[in-house]
Amino acid sequence: NAGVTQTPKFQVLKTGQSMTLQCAQDMNHEYMSWYRQDPGMGLRLIHYSVGAGITDQGEVPNGYNVSRSTTEDFPLRLLSAAPSQTSVYFCASSYFLSGNTEAFFGQGTRLTVV
Amino acid sequence: EDKVVQSPLSLVVHEGDTVTLNCSYEVTNFRSLLWYKQEKKAPTFLFMLTSSGIEKKSGRLSSILDKKELSSILNITATQTGDSAIYLCAVGSGYALNFGKGTSLLVTP
């Protein structure tokens, strides 16, 4: 029972570097999303996908790209890391579009940009 | 713009106390309201509410939705130190799950 798997768990980047946070789910969920969590801010939606080949922006999309080539995978790319992107990132998946909005979360990636 | 507001933002209680956490929302195309508990890592699911007035219970935790007042409460009775966590309220609307800022609960022995 893997559920939602995120890698890496921790990452330190230098300003300007790029990287990809990986997210995979094995529950055949059509809906996947990325959130960032900052102290006192709750979870803010970055990007989401309602199925393979379909993505859209959330509340805080600037500086991030996503793609969804398969149902299982939804990577998040940071194009040119900035200190403001220091945060904890969570990937989530659900049967959202089918009416069950319960989101299953990965264990998170703690990213520090120096 | 969709909005989910939780109150209080933080709370300190003694073991054995009963607490009530609040969540209010303003969203278009409401689908559901969810409660999550977050300790050190990922949020874990507690309840999903879609119908007004129907209480959901799990042990010492219970929750109810009031669609007329656009709000929900999460009750925890006979609190224990293990209840210390951030409690997140989220509202499903359109294609998004919108989260409040959370209530940080500390239960002291």
CSV table of C-alpha atoms in Angstrom, one decimal:
chain,number,residue,atom,x,y,z
A,1,ASN,CA,0.0,0.0,0.0
A,2,ALA,CA,2.3,2.8,-1.2
A,3,GLY,CA,-0.4,5.5,-1.6
A,4,VAL,CA,1.2,8.8,-2.5
A,5,THR,CA,5.0,8.8,-2.7
A,6,GLN,CA,7.1,12.0,-2.8
A,7,THR,CA,10.8,12.3,-3.3
A,8,PRO,CA,13.1,13.7,-2.1
A,9,LYS,CA,12.2,14.2,1.6
A,10,PHE,CA,14.7,17.0,2.1
A,11,GLN,CA,16.5,19.2,-0.4
A,12,VAL,CA,18.8,22.2,-0.2
A,13,LEU,CA,19.2,24.3,-3.4
A,14,LYS,CA,21.2,27.4,-4.2
A,15,THR,CA,19.4,30.4,-5.6
A,16,GLY,CA,18.9,30.0,-9.4
A,17,GLN,CA,19.2,26.2,-9.4
A,18,SER,CA,16.4,24.1,-10.9
A,19,MET,CA,15.0,20.8,-9.6
A,20,THR,CA,12.0,18.5,-9.9
A,21,LEU,CA,10.0,17.2,-7.0
A,22,GLN,CA,8.6,13.8,-7.8
A,23,CYS,CA,5.1,12.6,-6.9
A,24,ALA,CA,3.6,9.2,-7.7
A,25,GLN,CA,0.3,7.6,-6.6
A,26,ASP,CA,-0.9,4.0,-7.1
A,27,MET,CA,-4.6,4.5,-6.3
A,28,ASN,CA,-5.7,5.4,-9.9
A,29,HIS,CA,-6.9,8.8,-8.7
A,30,GLU,CA,-7.8,11.2,-11.5
A,31,TYR,CA,-7.0,14.3,-9.4
A,32,MET,CA,-3.6,15.3,-8.2
A,33,SER,CA,-2.3,18.5,-6.7
A,34,TRP,CA,0.7,20.3,-5.2
A,35,TYR,CA,0.6,22.4,-2.1
A,36,ARG,CA,3.1,24.5,-0.2
A,37,GLN,CA,2.9,25.0,3.5
A,38,ASP,CA,4.5,27.9,5.2
A,39,PRO,CA,4.3,28.7,9.0
A,40,GLY,CA,0.9,30.2,9.8
A,41,MET,CA,-0.3,30.0,6.2
A,42,GLY,CA,-2.0,26.7,6.0
A,43,LEU,CA,-1.7,24.8,2.7
A,44,ARG,CA,-1.8,26.8,-0.5
A,45,LEU,CA,-2.5,25.2,-3.8
A,46,ILE,CA,0.2,25.6,-6.4
A,47,HIS,CA,-1.0,23.5,-9.4
A,48,TYR,CA,-3.5,20.7,-9.9
A,49,SER,CA,-4.4,18.2,-12.6
A,50,VAL,CA,-7.7,16.6,-13.3
A,51,GLY,CA,-6.3,13.9,-15.5
A,52,ALA,CA,-3.4,12.9,-17.8
A,53,GLY,CA,-2.5,15.8,-20.1
A,54,ILE,CA,-4.6,18.4,-18.1
A,55,THR,CA,-3.1,20.8,-15.6
A,56,ASP,CA,-4.1,24.2,-14.2
A,57,GLN,CA,-2.9,26.8,-11.9
A,58,GLY,CA,-3.8,27.2,-8.3
A,59,GLU,CA,-3.4,30.1,-5.9
A,60,VAL,CA,0.4,30.4,-6.0
A,61,PRO,CA,1.7,29.1,-9.3
A,62,ASN,CA,4.5,31.5,-10.1
A,63,GLY,CA,7.9,29.9,-10.3
A,64,TYR,CA,6.6,26.4,-10.7
A,65,ASN,CA,5.8,24.2,-13.7
A,66,VAL,CA,3.9,20.9,-13.8
A,67,SER,CA,3.0,18.2,-16.3
A,68,ARG,CA,0.9,15.1,-16.2
A,69,SER,CA,1.9,12.6,-18.8
A,70,THR,CA,0.5,9.6,-16.9
A,71,THR,CA,-2.3,9.1,-14.3
A,72,GLU,CA,0.3,8.0,-11.7
A,73,ASP,CA,2.9,10.8,-11.9
A,74,PHE,CA,2.7,14.5,-11.3
A,75,PRO,CA,6.1,16.2,-11.0
A,76,LEU,CA,6.6,19.7,-9.8
A,77,ARG,CA,9.5,21.7,-11.4
A,78,LEU,CA,11.2,24.7,-9.9
A,79,LEU,CA,12.7,26.5,-12.8
A,80,SER,CA,15.0,29.0,-11.0
A,81,ALA,CA,14.8,28.5,-7.2
A,82,ALA,CA,14.4,31.6,-5.0
A,83,PRO,CA,14.6,31.9,-1.2
A,84,SER,CA,10.9,32.7,-1.2
A,85,GLN,CA,10.3,29.1,-2.4
A,86,THR,CA,11.7,27.7,0.9
A,87,SER,CA,8.8,25.7,2.2
A,88,VAL,CA,7.4,22.3,2.8
A,89,TYR,CA,5.7,20.9,-0.3
A,90,PHE,CA,3.0,18.3,-0.3
A,91,CYS,CA,1.6,16.3,-3.2
A,92,ALA,CA,-2.0,15.0,-2.8
A,93,SER,CA,-4.3,12.8,-4.9
A,94,SER,CA,-8.0,12.0,-4.7
A,95,TYR,CA,-11.2,11.0,-6.6
A,96,PHE,CA,-12.1,14.7,-6.4
A,97,LEU,CA,-14.0,14.8,-9.7
A,98,SER,CA,-16.0,11.7,-8.9
A,99,GLY,CA,-17.4,13.4,-5.7
A,100,ASN,CA,-15.0,12.1,-3.0
A,101,THR,CA,-12.9,15.0,-2.2
A,102,GLU,CA,-10.8,13.3,0.5
A,103,ALA,CA,-7.2,14.0,-0.4
A,104,PHE,CA,-4.4,11.6,0.3
A,105,PHE,CA,-1.1,13.3,1.0
A,106,GLY,CA,2.5,12.3,0.5
A,107,GLN,CA,5.0,12.7,3.3
A,108,GLY,CA,6.2,16.1,2.1
A,109,THR,CA,9.4,17.6,0.8
A,110,ARG,CA,11.2,20.1,3.0
A,111,LEU,CA,13.0,22.5,0.6
A,112,THR,CA,15.5,25.1,1.6
A,113,VAL,CA,16.8,27.7,-0.9
A,114,VAL,CA,19.9,29.5,0.1
B,1,GLU,CA,-12.2,34.6,-4.3
B,2,ASP,CA,-12.8,31.4,-2.2
B,3,LYS,CA,-12.0,31.8,1.5
B,4,VAL,CA,-11.7,29.4,4.4
B,5,VAL,CA,-11.2,30.9,7.9
B,6,GLN,CA,-10.4,29.0,11.0
B,7,SER,CA,-10.6,30.1,14.6
B,8,PRO,CA,-9.0,30.3,16.9
B,9,LEU,CA,-5.5,30.2,15.3
B,10,SER,CA,-4.0,28.7,18.5
B,11,LEU,CA,-5.3,27.2,21.6
B,12,VAL,CA,-3.8,25.8,24.8
B,13,VAL,CA,-5.9,23.6,27.1
B,14,HIS,CA,-5.4,21.1,29.9
B,15,GLU,CA,-5.8,17.4,29.5
B,16,GLY,CA,-9.5,16.5,30.0
B,17,ASP,CA,-10.9,19.7,28.7
B,18,THR,CA,-13.3,19.9,25.8
B,19,VAL,CA,-12.4,22.1,22.8
B,20,THR,CA,-14.4,23.4,19.8
B,21,LEU,CA,-12.6,24.5,16.7
B,22,ASN,CA,-14.4,26.6,14.1
B,23,CYS,CA,-14.3,26.8,10.3
B,24,SER,CA,-16.2,29.2,8.2
B,25,TYR,CA,-16.1,29.5,4.4
B,26,GLU,CA,-17.1,31.5,1.4
B,27,VAL,CA,-16.7,29.5,-1.8
B,28,THR,CA,-18.4,29.1,-5.1
B,29,ASN,CA,-19.7,25.6,-6.0
B,30,PHE,CA,-19.3,24.0,-2.6
B,31,ARG,CA,-18.8,20.3,-2.7
B,32,SER,CA,-17.6,19.2,0.7
B,33,LEU,CA,-15.8,20.3,3.9
B,34,LEU,CA,-13.0,18.2,5.3
B,35,TRP,CA,-11.1,18.2,8.6
B,36,TYR,CA,-7.5,17.0,8.8
B,37,LYS,CA,-5.1,16.5,11.7
B,38,GLN,CA,-1.4,17.4,11.1
B,39,GLU,CA,1.3,16.4,13.5
B,40,LYS,CA,4.9,16.5,12.4
B,41,LYS,CA,4.3,15.3,8.8
B,42,ALA,CA,1.5,15.0,6.3
B,43,PRO,CA,-2.1,15.9,7.2
B,44,THR,CA,-4.2,12.8,8.1
B,45,PHE,CA,-7.9,12.7,7.2
B,46,LEU,CA,-10.5,13.0,10.0
B,47,PHE,CA,-13.9,13.8,8.5
B,48,MET,CA,-15.6,14.7,5.3
B,49,LEU,CA,-18.9,16.6,5.5
B,50,THR,CA,-21.3,17.2,2.7
B,51,SER,CA,-24.8,17.4,4.3
B,52,SER,CA,-25.9,20.0,6.8
B,53,GLY,CA,-26.8,18.9,10.4
B,54,ILE,CA,-25.5,15.4,10.2
B,55,GLU,CA,-22.9,14.8,12.9
B,56,LYS,CA,-19.9,12.6,12.2
B,57,LYS,CA,-18.1,11.0,15.1
B,58,SER,CA,-14.9,9.1,15.6
B,59,GLY,CA,-14.1,8.3,19.2
B,60,ARG,CA,-13.7,11.6,21.1
B,61,LEU,CA,-13.9,13.7,17.9
B,62,SER,CA,-17.0,14.9,16.2
B,63,SER,CA,-17.9,17.4,13.6
B,64,ILE,CA,-21.0,18.9,12.0
B,65,LEU,CA,-21.6,21.2,9.0
B,66,ASP,CA,-24.1,24.1,8.9
B,67,LYS,CA,-24.6,25.1,5.3
B,68,LYS,CA,-26.9,27.9,6.2
B,69,GLU,CA,-24.2,29.5,8.3
B,70,LEU,CA,-21.4,28.4,6.0
B,71,SER,CA,-19.5,26.9,8.8
B,72,SER,CA,-18.4,23.8,10.6
B,73,ILE,CA,-17.2,22.9,14.1
B,74,LEU,CA,-14.8,20.2,15.2
B,75,ASN,CA,-15.3,19.0,18.9
B,76,ILE,CA,-12.7,17.1,20.9
B,77,THR,CA,-13.9,15.9,24.3
B,78,ALA,CA,-11.7,14.7,27.1
B,79,THR,CA,-8.6,16.0,25.4
B,80,GLN,CA,-5.3,14.1,25.7
B,81,THR,CA,-1.7,15.2,25.0
B,82,GLY,CA,-1.8,13.1,21.9
B,83,ASP,CA,-4.4,15.5,20.5
B,84,SER,CA,-1.8,18.2,20.3
B,85,ALA,CA,-1.5,19.0,16.5
B,86,ILE,CA,-2.6,21.5,13.9
B,87,TYR,CA,-6.2,20.9,12.8
B,88,LEU,CA,-6.8,21.9,9.2
B,89,CYS,CA,-10.2,22.7,7.6
B,90,ALA,CA,-10.5,22.4,3.9
B,91,VAL,CA,-13.4,23.1,1.5
B,92,GLY,CA,-13.8,21.4,-1.8
B,93,SER,CA,-15.1,23.7,-4.5
B,94,GLY,CA,-14.9,23.6,-8.3
B,95,TYR,CA,-11.5,22.0,-9.0
B,96,ALA,CA,-9.8,23.0,-5.8
B,97,LEU,CA,-9.5,22.0,-2.2
B,98,ASN,CA,-9.0,25.2,-0.3
B,99,PHE,CA,-7.4,25.1,3.1
B,100,GLY,CA,-7.7,27.4,6.1
B,101,LYS,CA,-4.6,28.5,8.1
B,102,GLY,CA,-5.2,25.8,10.7
B,103,THR,CA,-5.7,25.8,14.4
B,104,SER,CA,-2.7,24.9,16.5
B,105,LEU,CA,-3.9,23.0,19.6
B,106,LEU,CA,-1.6,22.3,22.5
B,107,VAL,CA,-2.9,20.0,25.3
B,108,THR,CA,-0.9,20.2,28.5
B,109,PRO,CA,-0.7,17.5,31.1
